[in-house]
N, CA, C and O atoms as a CHARMM CRD file, in Angstrom:
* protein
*
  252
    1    1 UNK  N    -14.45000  -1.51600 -29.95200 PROA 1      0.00000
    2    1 UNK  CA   -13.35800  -1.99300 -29.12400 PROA 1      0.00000
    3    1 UNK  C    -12.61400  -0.78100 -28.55500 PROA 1      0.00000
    4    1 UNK  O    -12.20600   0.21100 -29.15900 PROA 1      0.00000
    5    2 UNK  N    -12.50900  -1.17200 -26.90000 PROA 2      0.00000
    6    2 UNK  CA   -11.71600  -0.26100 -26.34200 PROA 2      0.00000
    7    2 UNK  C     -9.79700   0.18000 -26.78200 PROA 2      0.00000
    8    2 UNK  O     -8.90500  -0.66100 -26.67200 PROA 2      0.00000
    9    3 UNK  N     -9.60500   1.31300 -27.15400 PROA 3      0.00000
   10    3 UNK  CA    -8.06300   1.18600 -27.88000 PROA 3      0.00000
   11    3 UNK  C     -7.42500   1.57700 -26.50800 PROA 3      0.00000
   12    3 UNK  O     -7.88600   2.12400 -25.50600 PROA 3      0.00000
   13    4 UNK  N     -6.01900   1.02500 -26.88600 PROA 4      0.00000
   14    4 UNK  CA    -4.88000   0.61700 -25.77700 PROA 4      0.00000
   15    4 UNK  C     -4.36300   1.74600 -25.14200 PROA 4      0.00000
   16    4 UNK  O     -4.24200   2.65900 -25.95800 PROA 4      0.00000
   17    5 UNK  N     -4.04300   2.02400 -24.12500 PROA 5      0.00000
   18    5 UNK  CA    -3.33900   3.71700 -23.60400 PROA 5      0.00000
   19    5 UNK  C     -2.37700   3.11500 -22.99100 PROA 5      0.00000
   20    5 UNK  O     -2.43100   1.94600 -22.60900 PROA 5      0.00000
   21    6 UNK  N     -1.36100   3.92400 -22.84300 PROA 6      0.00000
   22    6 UNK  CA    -0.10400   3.92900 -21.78100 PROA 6      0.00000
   23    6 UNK  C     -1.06000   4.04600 -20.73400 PROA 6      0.00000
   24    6 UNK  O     -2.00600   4.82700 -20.83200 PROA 6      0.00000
   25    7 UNK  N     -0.78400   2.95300 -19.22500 PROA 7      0.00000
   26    7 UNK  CA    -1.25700   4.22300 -18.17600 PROA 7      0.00000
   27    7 UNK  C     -0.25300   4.61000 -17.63100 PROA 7      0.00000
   28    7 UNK  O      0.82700   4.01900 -17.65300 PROA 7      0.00000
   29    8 UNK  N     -0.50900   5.73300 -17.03000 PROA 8      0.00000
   30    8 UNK  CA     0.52600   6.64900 -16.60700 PROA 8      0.00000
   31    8 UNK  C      0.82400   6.20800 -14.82100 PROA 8      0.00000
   32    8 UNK  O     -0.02600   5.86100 -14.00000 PROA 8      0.00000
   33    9 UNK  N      1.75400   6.30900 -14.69600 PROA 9      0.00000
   34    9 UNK  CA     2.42200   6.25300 -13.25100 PROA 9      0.00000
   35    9 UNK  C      1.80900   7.68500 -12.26300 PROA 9      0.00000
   36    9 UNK  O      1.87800   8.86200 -12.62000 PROA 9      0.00000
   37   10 UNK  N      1.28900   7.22900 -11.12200 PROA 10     0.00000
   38   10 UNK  CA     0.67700   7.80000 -10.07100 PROA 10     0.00000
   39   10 UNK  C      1.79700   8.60500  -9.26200 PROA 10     0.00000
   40   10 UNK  O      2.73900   7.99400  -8.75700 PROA 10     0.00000
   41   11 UNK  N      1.65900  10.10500  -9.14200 PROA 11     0.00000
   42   11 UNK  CA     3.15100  10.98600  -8.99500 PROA 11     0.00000
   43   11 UNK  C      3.16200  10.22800  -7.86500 PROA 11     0.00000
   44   11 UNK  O      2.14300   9.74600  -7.36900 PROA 11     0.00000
   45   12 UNK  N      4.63600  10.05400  -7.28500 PROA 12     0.00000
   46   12 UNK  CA     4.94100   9.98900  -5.62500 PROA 12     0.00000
   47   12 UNK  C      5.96400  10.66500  -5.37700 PROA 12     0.00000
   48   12 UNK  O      6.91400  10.87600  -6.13100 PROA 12     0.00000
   49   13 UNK  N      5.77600  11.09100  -4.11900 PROA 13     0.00000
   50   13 UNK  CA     6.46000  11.79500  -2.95900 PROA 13     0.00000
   51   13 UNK  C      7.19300  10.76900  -2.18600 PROA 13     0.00000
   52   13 UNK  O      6.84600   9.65900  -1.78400 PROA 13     0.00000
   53   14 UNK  N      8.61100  11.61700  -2.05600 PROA 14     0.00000
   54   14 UNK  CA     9.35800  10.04900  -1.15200 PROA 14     0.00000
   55   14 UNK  C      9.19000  11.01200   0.33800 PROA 14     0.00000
   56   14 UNK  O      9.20600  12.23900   0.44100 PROA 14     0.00000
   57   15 UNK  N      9.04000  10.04500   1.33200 PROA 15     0.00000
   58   15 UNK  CA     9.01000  10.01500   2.31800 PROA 15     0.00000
   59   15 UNK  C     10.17000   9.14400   3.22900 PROA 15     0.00000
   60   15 UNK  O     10.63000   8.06400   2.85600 PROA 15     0.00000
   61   16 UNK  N     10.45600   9.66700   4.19100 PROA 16     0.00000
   62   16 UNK  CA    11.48800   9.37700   4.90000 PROA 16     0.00000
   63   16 UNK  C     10.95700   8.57200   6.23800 PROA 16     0.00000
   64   16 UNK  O     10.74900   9.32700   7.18800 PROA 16     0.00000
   65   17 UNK  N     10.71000   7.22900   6.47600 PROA 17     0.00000
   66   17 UNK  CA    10.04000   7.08200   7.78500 PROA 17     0.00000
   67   17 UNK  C     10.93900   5.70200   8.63500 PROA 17     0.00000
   68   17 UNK  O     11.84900   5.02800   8.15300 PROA 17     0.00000
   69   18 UNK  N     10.50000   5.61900   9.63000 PROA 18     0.00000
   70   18 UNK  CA    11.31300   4.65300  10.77000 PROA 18     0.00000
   71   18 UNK  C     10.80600   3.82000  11.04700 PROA 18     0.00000
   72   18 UNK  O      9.83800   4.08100  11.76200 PROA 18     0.00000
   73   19 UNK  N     11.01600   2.36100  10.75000 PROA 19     0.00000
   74   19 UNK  CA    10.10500   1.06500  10.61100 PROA 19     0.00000
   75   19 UNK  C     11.00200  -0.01500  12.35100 PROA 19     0.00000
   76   19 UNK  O     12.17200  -0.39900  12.33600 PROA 19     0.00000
   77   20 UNK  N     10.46600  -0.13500  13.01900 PROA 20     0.00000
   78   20 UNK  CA    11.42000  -1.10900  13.97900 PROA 20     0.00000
   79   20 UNK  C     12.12100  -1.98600  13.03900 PROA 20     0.00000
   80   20 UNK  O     11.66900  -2.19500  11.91300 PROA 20     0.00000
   81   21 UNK  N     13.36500  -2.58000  13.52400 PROA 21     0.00000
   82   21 UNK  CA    13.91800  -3.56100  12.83700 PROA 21     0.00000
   83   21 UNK  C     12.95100  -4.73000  12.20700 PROA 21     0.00000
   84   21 UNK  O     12.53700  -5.06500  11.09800 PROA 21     0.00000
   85   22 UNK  N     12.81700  -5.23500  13.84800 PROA 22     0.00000
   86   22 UNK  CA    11.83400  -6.46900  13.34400 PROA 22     0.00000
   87   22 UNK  C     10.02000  -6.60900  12.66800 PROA 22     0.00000
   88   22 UNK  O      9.24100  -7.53900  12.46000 PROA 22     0.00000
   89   23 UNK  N      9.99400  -5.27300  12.53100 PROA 23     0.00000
   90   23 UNK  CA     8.72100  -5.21500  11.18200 PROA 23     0.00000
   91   23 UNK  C      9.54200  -5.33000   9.61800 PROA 23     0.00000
   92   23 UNK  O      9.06000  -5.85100   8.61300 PROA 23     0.00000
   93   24 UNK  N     10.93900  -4.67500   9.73600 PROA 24     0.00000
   94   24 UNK  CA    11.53400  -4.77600   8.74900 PROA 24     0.00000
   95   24 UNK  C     11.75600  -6.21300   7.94900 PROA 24     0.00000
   96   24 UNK  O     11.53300  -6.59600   6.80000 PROA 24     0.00000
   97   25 UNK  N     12.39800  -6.90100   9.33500 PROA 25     0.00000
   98   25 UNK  CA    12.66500  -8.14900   8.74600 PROA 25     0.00000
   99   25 UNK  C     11.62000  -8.80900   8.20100 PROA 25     0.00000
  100   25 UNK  O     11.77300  -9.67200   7.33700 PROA 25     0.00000
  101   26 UNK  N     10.49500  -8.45700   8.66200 PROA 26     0.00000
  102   26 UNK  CA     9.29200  -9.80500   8.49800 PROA 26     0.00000
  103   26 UNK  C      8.78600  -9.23600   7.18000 PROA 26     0.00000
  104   26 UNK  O      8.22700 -10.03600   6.43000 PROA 26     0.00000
  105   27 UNK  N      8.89000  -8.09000   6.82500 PROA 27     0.00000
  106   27 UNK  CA     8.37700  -7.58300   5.35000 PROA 27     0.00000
  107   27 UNK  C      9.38200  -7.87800   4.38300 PROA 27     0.00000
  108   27 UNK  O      8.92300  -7.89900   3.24100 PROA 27     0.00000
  109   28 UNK  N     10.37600  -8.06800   4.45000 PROA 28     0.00000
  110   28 UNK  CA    11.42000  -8.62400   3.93900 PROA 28     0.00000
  111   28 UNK  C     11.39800 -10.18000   3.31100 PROA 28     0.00000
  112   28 UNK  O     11.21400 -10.69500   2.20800 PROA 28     0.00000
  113   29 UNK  N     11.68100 -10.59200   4.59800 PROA 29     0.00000
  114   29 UNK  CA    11.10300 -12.25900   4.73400 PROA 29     0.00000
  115   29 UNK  C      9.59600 -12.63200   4.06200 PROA 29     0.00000
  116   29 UNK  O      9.42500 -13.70500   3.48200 PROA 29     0.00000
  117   30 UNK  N      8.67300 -11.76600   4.18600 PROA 30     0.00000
  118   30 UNK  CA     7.23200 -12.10200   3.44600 PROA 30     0.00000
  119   30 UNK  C      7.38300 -11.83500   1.75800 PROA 30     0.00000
  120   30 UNK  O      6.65200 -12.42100   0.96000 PROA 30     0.00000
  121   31 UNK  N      8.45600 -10.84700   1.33200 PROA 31     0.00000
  122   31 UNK  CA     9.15100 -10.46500   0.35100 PROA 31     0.00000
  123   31 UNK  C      9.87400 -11.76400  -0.84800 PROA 31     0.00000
  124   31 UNK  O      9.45000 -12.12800  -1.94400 PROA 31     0.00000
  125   32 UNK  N     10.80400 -12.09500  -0.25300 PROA 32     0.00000
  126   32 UNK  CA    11.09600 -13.19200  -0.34000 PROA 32     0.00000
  127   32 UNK  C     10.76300 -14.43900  -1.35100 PROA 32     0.00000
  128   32 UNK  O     10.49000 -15.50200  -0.79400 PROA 32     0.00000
  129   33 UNK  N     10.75900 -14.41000  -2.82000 PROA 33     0.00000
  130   33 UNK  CA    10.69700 -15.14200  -4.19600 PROA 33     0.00000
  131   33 UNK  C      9.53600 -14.28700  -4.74700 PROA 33     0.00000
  132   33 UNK  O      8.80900 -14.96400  -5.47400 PROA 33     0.00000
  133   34 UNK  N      9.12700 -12.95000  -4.61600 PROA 34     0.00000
  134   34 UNK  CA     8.25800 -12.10600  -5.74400 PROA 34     0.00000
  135   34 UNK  C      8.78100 -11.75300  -6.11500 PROA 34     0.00000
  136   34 UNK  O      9.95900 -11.68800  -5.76300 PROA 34     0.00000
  137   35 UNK  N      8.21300 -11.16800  -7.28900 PROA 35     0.00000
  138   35 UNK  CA     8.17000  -9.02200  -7.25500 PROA 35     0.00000
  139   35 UNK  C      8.23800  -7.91500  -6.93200 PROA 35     0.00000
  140   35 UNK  O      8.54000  -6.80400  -7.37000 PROA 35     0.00000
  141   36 UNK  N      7.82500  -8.51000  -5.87700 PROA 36     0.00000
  142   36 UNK  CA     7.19800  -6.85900  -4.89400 PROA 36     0.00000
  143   36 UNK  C      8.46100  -6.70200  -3.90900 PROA 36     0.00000
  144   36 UNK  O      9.18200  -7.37400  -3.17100 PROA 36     0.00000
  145   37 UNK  N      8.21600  -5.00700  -4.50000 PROA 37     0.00000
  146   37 UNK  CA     9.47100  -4.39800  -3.56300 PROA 37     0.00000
  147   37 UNK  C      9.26900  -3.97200  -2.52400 PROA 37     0.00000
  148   37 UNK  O      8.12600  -4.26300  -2.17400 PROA 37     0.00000
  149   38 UNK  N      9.85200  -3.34600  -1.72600 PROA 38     0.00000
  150   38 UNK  CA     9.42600  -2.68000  -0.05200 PROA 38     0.00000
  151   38 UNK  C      8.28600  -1.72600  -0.13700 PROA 38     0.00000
  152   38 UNK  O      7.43700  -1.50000   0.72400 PROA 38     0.00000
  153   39 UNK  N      8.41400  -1.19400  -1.35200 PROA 39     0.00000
  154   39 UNK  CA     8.04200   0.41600  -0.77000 PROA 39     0.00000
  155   39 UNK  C      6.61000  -0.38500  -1.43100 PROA 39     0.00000
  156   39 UNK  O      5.95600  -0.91400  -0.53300 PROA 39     0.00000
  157   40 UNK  N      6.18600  -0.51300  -2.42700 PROA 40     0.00000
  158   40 UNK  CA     4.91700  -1.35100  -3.27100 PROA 40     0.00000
  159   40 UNK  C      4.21500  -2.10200  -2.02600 PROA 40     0.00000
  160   40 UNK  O      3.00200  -1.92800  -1.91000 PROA 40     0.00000
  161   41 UNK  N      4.72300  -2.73300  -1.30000 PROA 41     0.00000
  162   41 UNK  CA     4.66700  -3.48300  -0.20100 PROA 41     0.00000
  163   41 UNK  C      3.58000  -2.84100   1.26100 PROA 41     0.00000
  164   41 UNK  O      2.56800  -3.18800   1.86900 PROA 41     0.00000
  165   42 UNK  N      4.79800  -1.49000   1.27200 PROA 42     0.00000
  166   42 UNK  CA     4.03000  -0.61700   2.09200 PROA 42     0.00000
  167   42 UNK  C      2.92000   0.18200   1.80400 PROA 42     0.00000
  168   42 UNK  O      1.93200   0.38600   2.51000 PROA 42     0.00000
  169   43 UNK  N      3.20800   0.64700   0.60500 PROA 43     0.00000
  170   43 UNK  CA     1.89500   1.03700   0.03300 PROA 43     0.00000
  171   43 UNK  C      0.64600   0.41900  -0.26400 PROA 43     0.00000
  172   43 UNK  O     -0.22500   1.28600  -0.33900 PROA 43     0.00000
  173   44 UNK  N      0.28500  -0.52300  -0.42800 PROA 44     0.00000
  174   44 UNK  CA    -0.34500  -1.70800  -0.27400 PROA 44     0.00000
  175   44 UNK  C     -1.40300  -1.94500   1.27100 PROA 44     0.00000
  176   44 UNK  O     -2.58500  -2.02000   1.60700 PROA 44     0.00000
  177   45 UNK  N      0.35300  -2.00300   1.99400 PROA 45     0.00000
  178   45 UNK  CA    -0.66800  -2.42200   3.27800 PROA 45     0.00000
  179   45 UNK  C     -1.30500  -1.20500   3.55700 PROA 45     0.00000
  180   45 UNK  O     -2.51600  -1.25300   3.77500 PROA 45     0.00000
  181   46 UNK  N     -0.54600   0.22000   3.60700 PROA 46     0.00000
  182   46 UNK  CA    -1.19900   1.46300   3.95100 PROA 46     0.00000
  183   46 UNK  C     -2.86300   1.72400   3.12700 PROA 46     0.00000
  184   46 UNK  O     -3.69300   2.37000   3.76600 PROA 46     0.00000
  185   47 UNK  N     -3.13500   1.33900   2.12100 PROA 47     0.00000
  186   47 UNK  CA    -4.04400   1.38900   1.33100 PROA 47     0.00000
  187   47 UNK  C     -5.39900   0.60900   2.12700 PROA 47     0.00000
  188   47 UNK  O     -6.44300   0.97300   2.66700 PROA 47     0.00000
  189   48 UNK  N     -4.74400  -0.58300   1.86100 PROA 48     0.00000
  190   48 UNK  CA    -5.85700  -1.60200   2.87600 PROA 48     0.00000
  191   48 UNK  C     -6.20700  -0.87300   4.32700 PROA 48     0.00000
  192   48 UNK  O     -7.38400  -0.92000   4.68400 PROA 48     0.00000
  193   49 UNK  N     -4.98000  -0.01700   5.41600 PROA 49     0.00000
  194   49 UNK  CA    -5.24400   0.45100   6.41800 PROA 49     0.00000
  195   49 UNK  C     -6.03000   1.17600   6.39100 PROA 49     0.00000
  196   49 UNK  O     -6.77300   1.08300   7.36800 PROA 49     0.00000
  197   50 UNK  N     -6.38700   2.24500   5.42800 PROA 50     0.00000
  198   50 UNK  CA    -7.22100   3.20000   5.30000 PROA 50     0.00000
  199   50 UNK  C     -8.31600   2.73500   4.41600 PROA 50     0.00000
  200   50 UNK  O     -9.08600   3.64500   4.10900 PROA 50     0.00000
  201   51 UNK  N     -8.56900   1.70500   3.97700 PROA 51     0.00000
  202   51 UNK  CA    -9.82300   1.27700   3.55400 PROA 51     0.00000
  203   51 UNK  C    -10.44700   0.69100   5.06600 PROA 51     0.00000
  204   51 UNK  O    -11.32600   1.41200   5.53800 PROA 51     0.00000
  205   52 UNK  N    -10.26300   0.06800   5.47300 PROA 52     0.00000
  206   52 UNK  CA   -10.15700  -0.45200   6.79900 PROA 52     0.00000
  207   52 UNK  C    -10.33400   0.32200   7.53900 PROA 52     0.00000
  208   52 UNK  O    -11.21100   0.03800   8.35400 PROA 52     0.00000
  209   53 UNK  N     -9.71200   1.56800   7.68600 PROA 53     0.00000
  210   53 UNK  CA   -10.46900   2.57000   9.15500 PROA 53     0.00000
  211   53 UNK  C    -11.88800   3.09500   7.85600 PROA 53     0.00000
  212   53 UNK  O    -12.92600   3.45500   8.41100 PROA 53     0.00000
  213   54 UNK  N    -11.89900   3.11200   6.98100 PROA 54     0.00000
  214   54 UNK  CA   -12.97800   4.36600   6.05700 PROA 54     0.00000
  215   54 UNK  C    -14.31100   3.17600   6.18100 PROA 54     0.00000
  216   54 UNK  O    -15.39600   3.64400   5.83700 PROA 54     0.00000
  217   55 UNK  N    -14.32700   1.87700   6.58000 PROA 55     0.00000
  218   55 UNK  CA   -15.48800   0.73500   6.64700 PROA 55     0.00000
  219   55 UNK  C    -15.91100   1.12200   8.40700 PROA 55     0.00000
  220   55 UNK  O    -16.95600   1.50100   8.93600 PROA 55     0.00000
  221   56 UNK  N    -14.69000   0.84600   8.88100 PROA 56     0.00000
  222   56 UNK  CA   -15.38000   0.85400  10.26500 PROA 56     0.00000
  223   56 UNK  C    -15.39600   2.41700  10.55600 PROA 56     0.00000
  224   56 UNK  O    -16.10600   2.50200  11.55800 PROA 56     0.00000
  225   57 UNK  N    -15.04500   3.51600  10.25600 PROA 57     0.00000
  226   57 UNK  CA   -15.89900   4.67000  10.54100 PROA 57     0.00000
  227   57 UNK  C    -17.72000   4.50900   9.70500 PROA 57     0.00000
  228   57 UNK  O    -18.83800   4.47400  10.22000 PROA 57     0.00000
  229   58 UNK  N    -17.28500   4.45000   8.34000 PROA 58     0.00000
  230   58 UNK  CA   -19.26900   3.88100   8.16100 PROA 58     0.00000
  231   58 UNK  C    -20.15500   3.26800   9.03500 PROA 58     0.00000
  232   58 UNK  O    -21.29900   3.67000   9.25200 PROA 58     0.00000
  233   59 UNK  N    -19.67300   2.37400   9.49700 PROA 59     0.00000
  234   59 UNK  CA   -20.14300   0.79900  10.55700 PROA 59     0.00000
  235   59 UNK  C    -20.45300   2.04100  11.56900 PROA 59     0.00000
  236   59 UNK  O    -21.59800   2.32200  11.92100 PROA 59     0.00000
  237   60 UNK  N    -19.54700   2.59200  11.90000 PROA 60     0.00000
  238   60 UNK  CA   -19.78300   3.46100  13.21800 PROA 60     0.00000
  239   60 UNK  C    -21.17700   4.37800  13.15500 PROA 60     0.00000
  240   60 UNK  O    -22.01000   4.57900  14.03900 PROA 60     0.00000
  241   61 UNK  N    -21.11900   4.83800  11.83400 PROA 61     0.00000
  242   61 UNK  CA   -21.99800   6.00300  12.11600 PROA 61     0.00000
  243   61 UNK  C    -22.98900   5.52600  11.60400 PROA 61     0.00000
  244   61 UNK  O    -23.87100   6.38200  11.68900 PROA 61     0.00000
  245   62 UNK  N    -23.49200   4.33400  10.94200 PROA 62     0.00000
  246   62 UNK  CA   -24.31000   3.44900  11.09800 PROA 62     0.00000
  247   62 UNK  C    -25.24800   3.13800  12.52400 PROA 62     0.00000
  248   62 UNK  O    -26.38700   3.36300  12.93100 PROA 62     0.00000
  249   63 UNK  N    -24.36200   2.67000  12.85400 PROA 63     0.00000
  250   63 UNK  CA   -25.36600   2.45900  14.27600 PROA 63     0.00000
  251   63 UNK  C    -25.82400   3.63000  15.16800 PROA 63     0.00000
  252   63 UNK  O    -26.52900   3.41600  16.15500 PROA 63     0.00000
């Protein structure tokens, strides 16, 4: 049997960036009876963005 570890928290760097209002609101509003906080939120979608360009660059050099 595998034994239990702390896992450890992934360092972060804060960053300072400028979201239009109304992307704000709607991440907010999609927010709205979870958990999930803004920044978890953004990180998230940024993750998926760059999985997402790293498929369609493959696809690309595929063909």
């Amino acid at each position: 049997m595998r034994k239990f570890k702390i896992p450890q928290m992934p360092q972060t760097t804060t960053k300072s960036i400028r979201f239009p209002n109304d992307v704000i609101e709607e991440v907010e509003e999609a927010l709205i009876g979870t958990d999930c906080t803004f920044s978890a939120f953004v990180v998230e979608a940024v993750k998926v963005a760059l999985e997402n360009l790293k498929e369609d660059d493959e696809e690309n050099n595929q063909a």
